[in-house]
Coordinates of C-alpha atoms in Angstrom, one line a residue:
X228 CA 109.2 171.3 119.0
X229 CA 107.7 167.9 120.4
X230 CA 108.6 165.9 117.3
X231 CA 111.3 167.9 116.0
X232 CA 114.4 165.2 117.1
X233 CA 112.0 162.5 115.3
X234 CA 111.7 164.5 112.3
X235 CA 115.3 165.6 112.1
X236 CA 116.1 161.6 112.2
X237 CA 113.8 160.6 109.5
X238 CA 115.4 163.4 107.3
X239 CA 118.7 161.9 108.1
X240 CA 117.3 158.6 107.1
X241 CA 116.1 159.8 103.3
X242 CA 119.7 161.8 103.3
X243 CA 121.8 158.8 103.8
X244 CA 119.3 156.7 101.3
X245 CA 119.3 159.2 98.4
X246 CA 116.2 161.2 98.2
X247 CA 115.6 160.5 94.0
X248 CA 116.0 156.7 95.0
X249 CA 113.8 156.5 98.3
X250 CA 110.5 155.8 96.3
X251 CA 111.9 153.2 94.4
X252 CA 113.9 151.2 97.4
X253 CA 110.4 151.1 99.2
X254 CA 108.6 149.8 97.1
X255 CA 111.5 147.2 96.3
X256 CA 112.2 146.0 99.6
X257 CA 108.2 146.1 99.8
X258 CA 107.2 144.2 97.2
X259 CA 105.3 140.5 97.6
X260 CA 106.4 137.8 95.7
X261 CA 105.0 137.3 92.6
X262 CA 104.5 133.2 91.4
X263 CA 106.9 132.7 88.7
X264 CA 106.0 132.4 85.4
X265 CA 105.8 128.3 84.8
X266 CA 109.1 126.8 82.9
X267 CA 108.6 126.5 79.1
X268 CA 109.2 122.5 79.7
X269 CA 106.2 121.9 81.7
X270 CA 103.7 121.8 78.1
X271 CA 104.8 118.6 77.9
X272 CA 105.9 117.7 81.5
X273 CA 104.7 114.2 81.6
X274 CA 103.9 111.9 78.0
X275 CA 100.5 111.0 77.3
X276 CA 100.4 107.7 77.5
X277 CA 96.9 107.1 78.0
X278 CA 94.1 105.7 76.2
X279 CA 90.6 106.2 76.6
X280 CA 89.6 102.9 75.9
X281 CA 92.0 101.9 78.7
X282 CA 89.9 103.9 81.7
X283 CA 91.9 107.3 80.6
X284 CA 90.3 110.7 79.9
X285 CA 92.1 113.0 77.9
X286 CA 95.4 115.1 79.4
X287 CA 93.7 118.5 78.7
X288 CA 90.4 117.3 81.3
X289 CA 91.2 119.9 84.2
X290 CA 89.4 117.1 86.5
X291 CA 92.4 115.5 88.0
X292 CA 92.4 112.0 89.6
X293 CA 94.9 113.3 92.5
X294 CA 92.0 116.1 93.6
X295 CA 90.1 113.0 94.7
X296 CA 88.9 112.7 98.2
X297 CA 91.2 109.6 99.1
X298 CA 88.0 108.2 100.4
X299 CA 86.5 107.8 97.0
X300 CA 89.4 106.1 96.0
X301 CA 90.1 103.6 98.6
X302 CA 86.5 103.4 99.7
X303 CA 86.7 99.1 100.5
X304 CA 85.1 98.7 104.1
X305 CA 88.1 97.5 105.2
X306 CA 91.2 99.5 104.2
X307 CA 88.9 102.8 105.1
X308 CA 89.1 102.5 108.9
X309 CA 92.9 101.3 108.4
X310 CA 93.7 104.9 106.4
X311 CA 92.0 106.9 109.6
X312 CA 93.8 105.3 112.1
X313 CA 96.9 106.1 110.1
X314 CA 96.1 109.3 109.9
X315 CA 95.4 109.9 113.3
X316 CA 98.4 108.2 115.0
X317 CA 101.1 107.8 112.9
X318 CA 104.6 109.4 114.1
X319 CA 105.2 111.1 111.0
X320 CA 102.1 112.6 111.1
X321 CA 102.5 114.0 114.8
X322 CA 106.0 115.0 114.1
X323 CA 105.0 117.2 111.0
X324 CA 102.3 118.5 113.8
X325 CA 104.9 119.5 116.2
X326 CA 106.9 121.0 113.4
X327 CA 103.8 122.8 112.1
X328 CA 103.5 124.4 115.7
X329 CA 107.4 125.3 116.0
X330 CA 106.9 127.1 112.5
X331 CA 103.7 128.8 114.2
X332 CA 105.5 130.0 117.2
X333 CA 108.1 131.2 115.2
X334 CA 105.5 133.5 112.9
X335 CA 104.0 135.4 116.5
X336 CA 107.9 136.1 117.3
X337 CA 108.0 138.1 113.9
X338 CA 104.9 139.7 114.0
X339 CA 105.2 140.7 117.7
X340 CA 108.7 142.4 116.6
X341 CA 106.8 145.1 114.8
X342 CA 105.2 146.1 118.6
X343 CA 107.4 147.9 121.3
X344 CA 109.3 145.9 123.7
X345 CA 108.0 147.3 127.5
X346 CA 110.8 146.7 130.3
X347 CA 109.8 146.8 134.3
X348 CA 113.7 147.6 136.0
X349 CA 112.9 148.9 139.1
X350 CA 116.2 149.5 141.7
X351 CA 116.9 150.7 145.0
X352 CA 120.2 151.3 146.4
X353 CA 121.5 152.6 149.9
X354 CA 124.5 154.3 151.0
X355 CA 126.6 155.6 153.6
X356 CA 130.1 157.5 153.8
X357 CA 131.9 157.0 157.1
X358 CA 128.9 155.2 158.8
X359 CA 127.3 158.3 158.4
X360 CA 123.3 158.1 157.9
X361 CA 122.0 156.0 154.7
X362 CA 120.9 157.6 152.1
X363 CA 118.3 155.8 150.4
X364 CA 117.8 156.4 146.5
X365 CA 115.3 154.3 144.2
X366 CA 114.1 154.4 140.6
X367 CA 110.8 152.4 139.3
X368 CA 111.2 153.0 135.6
X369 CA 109.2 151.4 132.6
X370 CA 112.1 151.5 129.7
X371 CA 110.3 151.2 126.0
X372 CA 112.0 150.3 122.7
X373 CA 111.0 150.3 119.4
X374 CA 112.7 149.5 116.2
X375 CA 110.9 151.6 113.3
X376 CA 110.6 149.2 110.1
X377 CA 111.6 152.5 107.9
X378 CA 113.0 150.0 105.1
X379 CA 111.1 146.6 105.3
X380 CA 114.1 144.8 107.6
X381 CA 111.3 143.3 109.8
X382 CA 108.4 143.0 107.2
X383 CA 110.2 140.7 105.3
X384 CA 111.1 138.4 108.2
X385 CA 108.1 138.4 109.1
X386 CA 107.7 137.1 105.3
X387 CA 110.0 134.6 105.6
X388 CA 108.5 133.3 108.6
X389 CA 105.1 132.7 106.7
X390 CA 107.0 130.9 104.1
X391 CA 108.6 128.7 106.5
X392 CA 104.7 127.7 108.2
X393 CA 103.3 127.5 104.8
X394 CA 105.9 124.6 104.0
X395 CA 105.9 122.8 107.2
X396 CA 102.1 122.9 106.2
X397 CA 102.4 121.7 102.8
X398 CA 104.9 119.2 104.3
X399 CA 102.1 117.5 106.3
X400 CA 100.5 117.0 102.9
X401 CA 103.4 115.2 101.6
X402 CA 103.5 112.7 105.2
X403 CA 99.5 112.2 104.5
X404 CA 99.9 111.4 100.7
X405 CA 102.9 108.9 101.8
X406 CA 100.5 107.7 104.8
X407 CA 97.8 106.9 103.1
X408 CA 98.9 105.1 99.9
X409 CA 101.5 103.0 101.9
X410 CA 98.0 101.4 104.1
X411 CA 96.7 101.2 100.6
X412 CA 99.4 99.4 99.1
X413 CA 100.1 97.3 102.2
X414 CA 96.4 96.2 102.3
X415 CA 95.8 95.4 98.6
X416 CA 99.5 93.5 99.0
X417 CA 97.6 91.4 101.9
X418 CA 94.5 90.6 99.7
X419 CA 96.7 89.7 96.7
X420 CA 99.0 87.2 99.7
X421 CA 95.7 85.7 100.4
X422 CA 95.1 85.0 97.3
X423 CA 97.7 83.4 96.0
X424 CA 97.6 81.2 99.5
X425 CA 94.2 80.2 98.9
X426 CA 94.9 79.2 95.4
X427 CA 97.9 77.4 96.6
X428 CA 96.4 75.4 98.9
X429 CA 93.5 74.5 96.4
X430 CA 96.4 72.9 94.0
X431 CA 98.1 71.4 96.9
X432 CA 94.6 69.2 97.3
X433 CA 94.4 68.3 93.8
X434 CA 97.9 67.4 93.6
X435 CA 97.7 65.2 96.6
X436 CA 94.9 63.4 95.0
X437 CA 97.0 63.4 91.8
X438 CA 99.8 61.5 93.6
X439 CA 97.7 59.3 95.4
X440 CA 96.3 58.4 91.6
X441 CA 99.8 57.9 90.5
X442 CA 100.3 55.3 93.3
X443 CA 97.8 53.1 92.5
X444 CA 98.7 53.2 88.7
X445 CA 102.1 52.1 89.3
X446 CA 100.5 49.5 91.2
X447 CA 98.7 48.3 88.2
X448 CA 101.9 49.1 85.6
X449 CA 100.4 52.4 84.0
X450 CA 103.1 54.6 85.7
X451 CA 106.6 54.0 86.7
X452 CA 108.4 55.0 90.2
X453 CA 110.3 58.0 88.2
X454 CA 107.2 59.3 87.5
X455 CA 105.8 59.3 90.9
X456 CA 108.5 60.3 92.7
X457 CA 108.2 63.3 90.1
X458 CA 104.9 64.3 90.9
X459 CA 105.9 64.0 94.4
X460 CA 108.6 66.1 94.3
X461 CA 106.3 69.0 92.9
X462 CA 103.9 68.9 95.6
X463 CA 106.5 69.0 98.4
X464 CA 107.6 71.8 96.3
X465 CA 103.9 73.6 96.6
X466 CA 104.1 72.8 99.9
X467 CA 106.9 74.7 100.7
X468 CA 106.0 77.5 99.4
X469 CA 102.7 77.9 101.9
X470 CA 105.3 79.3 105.0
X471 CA 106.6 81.3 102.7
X472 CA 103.6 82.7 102.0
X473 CA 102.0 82.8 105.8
X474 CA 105.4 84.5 106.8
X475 CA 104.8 87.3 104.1
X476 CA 101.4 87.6 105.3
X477 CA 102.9 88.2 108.5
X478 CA 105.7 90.8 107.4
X479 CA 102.9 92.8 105.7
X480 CA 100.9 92.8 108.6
X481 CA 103.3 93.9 111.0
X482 CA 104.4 96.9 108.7
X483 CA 100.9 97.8 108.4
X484 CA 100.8 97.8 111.8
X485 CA 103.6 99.5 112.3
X486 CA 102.4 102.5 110.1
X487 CA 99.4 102.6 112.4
X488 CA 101.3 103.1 115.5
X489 CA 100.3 99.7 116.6
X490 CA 101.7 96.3 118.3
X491 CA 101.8 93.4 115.2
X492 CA 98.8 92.1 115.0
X493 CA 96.1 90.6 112.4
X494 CA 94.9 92.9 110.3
X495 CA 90.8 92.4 108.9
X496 CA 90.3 92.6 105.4
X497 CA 88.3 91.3 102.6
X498 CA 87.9 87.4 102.1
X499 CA 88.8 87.8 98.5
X500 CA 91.0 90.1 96.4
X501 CA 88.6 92.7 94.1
X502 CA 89.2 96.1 93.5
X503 CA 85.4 97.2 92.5
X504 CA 85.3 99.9 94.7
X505 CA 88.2 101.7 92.7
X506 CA 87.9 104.4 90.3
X507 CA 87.8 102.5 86.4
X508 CA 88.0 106.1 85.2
X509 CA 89.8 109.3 85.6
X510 CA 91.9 111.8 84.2
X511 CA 95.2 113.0 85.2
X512 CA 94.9 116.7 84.7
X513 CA 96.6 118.9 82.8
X514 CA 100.8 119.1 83.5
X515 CA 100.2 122.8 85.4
X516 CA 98.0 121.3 87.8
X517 CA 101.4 119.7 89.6
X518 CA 102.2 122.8 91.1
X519 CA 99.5 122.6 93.4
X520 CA 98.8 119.3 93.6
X521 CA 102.0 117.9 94.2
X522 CA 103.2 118.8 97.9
X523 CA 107.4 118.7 97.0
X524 CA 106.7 121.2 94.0
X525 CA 104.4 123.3 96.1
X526 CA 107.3 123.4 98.7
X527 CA 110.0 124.4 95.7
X528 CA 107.5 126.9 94.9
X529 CA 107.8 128.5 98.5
X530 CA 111.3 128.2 98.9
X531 CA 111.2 130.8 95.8
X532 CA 109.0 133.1 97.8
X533 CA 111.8 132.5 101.2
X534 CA 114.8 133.4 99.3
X535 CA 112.6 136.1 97.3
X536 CA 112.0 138.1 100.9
X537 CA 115.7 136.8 101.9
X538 CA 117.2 139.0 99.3
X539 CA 114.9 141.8 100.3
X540 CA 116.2 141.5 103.9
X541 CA 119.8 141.3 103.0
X542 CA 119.2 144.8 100.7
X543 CA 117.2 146.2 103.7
X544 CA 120.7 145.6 105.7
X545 CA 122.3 148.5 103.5
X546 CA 119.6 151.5 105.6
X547 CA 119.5 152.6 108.5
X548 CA 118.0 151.7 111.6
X549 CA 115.6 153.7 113.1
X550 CA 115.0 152.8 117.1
X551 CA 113.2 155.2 119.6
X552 CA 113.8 154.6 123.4
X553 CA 111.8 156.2 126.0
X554 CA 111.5 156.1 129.8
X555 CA 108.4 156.5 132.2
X556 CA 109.1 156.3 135.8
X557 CA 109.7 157.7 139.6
X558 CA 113.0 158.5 141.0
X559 CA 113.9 160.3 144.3
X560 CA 117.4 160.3 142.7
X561 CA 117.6 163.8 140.8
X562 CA 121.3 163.3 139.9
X563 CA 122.3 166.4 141.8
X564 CA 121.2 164.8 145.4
X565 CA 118.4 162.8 146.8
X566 CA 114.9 164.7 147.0
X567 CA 111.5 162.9 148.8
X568 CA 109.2 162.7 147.9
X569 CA 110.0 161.5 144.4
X570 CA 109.6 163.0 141.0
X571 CA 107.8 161.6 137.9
X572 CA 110.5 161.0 135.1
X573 CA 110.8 160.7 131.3
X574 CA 113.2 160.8 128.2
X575 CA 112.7 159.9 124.6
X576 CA 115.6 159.3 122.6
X577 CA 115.9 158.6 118.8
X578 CA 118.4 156.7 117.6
X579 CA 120.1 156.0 113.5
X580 CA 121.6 153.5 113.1
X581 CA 123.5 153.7 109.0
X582 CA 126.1 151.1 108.2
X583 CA 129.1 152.9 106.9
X584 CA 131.9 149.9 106.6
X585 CA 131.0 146.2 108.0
X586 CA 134.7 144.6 106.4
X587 CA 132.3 143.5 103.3
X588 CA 129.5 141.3 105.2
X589 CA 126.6 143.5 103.9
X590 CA 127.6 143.1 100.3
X591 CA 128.6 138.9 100.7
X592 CA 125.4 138.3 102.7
X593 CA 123.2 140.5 99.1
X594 CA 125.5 137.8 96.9
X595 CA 124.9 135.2 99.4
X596 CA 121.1 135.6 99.2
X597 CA 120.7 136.3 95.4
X598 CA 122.3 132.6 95.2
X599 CA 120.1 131.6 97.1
X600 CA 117.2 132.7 94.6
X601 CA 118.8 131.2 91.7
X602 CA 118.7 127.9 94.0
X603 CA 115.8 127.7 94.9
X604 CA 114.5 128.5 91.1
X605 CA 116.9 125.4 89.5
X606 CA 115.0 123.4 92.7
X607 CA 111.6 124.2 91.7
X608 CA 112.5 123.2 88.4
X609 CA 114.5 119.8 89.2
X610 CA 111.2 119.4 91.1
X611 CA 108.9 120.4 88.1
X612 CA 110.8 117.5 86.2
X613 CA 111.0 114.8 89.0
X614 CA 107.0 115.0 89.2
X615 CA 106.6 114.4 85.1
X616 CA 109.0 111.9 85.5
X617 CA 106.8 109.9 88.3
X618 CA 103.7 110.5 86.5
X619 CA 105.0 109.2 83.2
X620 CA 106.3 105.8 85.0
X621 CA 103.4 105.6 86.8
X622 CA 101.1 105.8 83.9
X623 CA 103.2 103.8 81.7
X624 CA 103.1 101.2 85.0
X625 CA 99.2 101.6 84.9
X626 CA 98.8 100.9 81.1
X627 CA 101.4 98.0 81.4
X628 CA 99.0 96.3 84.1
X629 CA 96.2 96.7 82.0
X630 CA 97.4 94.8 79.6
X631 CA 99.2 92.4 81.2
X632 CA 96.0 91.6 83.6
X633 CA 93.6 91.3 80.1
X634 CA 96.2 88.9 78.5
X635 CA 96.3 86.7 81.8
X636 CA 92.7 86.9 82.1
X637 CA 92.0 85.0 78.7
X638 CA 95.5 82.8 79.6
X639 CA 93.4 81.5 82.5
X640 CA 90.0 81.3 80.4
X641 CA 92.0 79.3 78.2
X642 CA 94.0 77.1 80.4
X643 CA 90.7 76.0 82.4
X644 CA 89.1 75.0 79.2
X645 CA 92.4 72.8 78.3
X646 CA 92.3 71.4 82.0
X647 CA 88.7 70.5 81.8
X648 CA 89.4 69.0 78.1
X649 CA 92.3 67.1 79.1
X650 CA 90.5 65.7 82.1
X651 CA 87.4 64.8 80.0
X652 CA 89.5 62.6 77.8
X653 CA 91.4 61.0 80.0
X654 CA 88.5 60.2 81.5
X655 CA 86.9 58.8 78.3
X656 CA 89.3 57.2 76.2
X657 CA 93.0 56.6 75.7
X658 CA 94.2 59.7 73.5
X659 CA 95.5 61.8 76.2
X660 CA 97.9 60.8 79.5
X661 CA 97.7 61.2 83.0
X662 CA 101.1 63.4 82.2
X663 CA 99.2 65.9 79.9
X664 CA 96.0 66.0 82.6
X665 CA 99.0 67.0 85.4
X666 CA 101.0 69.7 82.9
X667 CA 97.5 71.4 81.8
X668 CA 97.4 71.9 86.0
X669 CA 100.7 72.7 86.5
X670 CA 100.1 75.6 83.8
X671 CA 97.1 76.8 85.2
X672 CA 98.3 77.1 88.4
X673 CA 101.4 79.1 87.0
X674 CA 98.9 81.7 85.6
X675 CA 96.2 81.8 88.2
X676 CA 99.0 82.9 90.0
X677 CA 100.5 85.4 87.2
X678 CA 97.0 86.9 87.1
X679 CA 97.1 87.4 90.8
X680 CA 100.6 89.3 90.2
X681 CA 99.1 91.5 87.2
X682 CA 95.8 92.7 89.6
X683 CA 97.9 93.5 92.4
X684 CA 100.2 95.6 89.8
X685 CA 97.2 97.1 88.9
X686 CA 96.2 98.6 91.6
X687 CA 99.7 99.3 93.0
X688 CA 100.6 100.9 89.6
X689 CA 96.7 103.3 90.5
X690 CA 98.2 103.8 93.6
X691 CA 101.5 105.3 92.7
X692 CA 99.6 107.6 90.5
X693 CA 97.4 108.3 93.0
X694 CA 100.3 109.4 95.2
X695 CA 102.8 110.8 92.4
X696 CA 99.5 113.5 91.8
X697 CA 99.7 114.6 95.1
X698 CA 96.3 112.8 96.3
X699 CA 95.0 112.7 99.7
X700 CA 95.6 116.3 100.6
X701 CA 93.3 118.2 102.9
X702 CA 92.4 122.0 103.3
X703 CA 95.6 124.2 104.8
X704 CA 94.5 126.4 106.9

């Protein structure tokens, strides 16, 4: 006879259910998500535009250039300790941390509802009709309550709040892969600054000396003043373009700085601009590997799983409730009169709780939450696209700066061997002008300073991909 109001509820609980259907509903409103099945699409989520004589391995290598430790990427002395310190202090970074920890707390409040809530109320009161003598009554209970998960109400909130962890997690991922190829792009930007200052200033000495030339031969009637005041004119032009320059320098600097959670300051880097320490080969992986590489698909992904167990829980709303309360304590208050000392006392009660009419919310929230699931699977496939769009720009980017930094590579081969040529024979005879010895100059300088452009295209265009494959990522735990 002990369990026999506990038993008599349970029965209540399959009546009100349907006993045929009571197998199936648990296991329903029990059931994990299950990863769904990849879109047709993603066979051919991103072009292959790569060539393997161009640093590519083939698409269907499962090696993929975003699983790469970001330190064997952007292993330069310099931009190394620059990534860590991002890493380690960077706002976005902490925030993600805090909301990592929020998340957290918010899991142990869904797995401690599965346990019974325990409830000290102890009282005392004392009484007296017509100033007669007080009576003095007390209780010291310990009240217990706890809500029976008969039909997965609490399990799949508990779900939802692993979900929500998981992508505040992954999230974290996304802030490091942001972190780490803005320092890289911000650093190789500063190399590719310095660059083209240095080779500014280099032309700015020669064309001083080339003015200076001019003077004396109008001097001597070989050049008129139109010519020199030309000449002139172009140099105060390559002069003005040095603060240009040292001001961009700056600007990077500071934003570099600013990623590391620092004042501005100067940043240390590399005297000159080389990328040797890059990858020259690597493979992209096949198209599947985006769905756990890339940190906003892998998010998508999860949503699916939240609205999954959200649908569960809104189902689970349809049962009943099953909550037992029960009371341990001492009283001297026996209902009937006051009796020292005290006696021990305890109830149990059962309670079933069955919806019967809620005005329609039960059935709008079940709609509500099955939208939700056709949502979140048109997100994870808007997201699915959005990656093989990123990766097919960013490969096409790559390729582009390939070629453009081989073509300016022979440009420049090719205008130093003019320059050198045209010097030579003004130097030696009369077939050439001091004109044509100033344009070969003037063209080399325009693509020393194209070929500057290309590299640093290069390797931001490496970058990107680097970033759109969802590199940098560390263990979750």
């Amino acid at each position: 006879m002990k369990h026999t109001s506990l038993y008599i509820i349970l029965a209540a609980a399959l009546v009100l259910t349907g006993c045929k259907s009571a197998k199936e509903t648990y296991q329903r409103l029990y059931s994990d998500y299950e990863e769904a099945p990849a879109p047709t699409f993603t066979n051919s989520l991103f072009r292959d535009t790569a060539r393997i004589s161009d640093g590519y391995l083939p698409l269907t290598d499962t090696v993929s250039f975003g699983n790469l430790p970001w330190r064997d990427v952007f292993n330069d002395p310099y931009v190394m300790p620059l990534i860590e310190r991002a890493l380690e202090a960077n706002t976005n970074i902490l925030l993600a941390d805090e909301t990592i920890y929020q998340a957290e707390q918010g899991l142990k409040v869904s797995r401690l509802a599965f346990l019974p809530s325990v409830a000290f109320s102890p009282q005392g009161t004392i009484s007296s009709f017509d100033f007669n003598k007080a009576t003095q009554a007390y209780s010291i209970p310990v009240g217990v309550s706890w809500q029976i998960d008969a039909f997965g109400n609490l399990r799949n909130a508990r779900k939802q709040a692993e979900m929500s962890v998981l992508q505040t997690r992954v999230a974290k991922q996304a802030v490091r892969t942001n972190i780490i190829s803005s320092v890289a792009n911000l650093y190789y930007t500063l190399l590719m600054l310095d660059a083209q200052l240095a080779t500014t200033r280099q032309t700015i000495e020669i064309w001083q000396k080339n003015v200076e030339v001019m003077g004396y031969m109008m001097h001597a009637g070989m050049a008129n003043g139109a010519a020199v005041s030309q000449y002139k004119a172009n140099l105060l032009n390559l002069q003005a373009g040095v603060p240009q320059l040292e001001a961009s320098i700056a600007q990077a600097e500071n934003a570099l700085c600013y990623i590391l959670h620092e004042a501005p300051h100067p940043i240390a880097r590399a005297k000159t601009f080389y990328t040797s320490g890059m990858p020259s080969l690597f493979s992209i992986g096949i198209p599947l590997q985006l769905l756990q590489n890339r940190p906003d698909v892998r998010i998508a992904e999860l949503q699916m799983a939240y609205a999954f167990y959200g649908r569960n829980k809104a189902e689970a709303a349809f049962y009943p409730s099953i909550t037992l309360n029960g009371t341990l304590g001492w009283t001297n208050s026996g209902g009937m009169g006051i009796t020292n000392p005290g006696k021990v006392l305890t109830t149990l009660i059962g309670q079933l709780t069955q919806p019967i009419f809620a005005k329609g919310q039960l059935n709008a929230n079940l709609r509500i939450s099955e939208s939700e699931q056709r949502r979140a699977q048109l997100n994870f496939e808007d997201a699915l696209l959005q990656a093989g769009q990123e990766v097919s720009n960013y490969l096409k980017d790559y390729q582009t700066a390939i070629d453009q930094h081989a073509w300016y590579e022979q440009q420049v081969k090719q205008l130093e061997t003019a320059r050198d040529q045209t010097a030579a024979l003004f130097a030696h005879g009369n077939s050439t002008t001091y004109l044509e010895k100033l344009t070969a100059e003037q063209s080399l300088l325009s693509a020393q300073l194209a070929l500057i452009n290309a590299k640093h295209a290069r390797v931001q265009a490496m970058i990107n991909l680097y970033c759109a494959l969802g590199g940098g990522r560390e263990d979750l735990h």
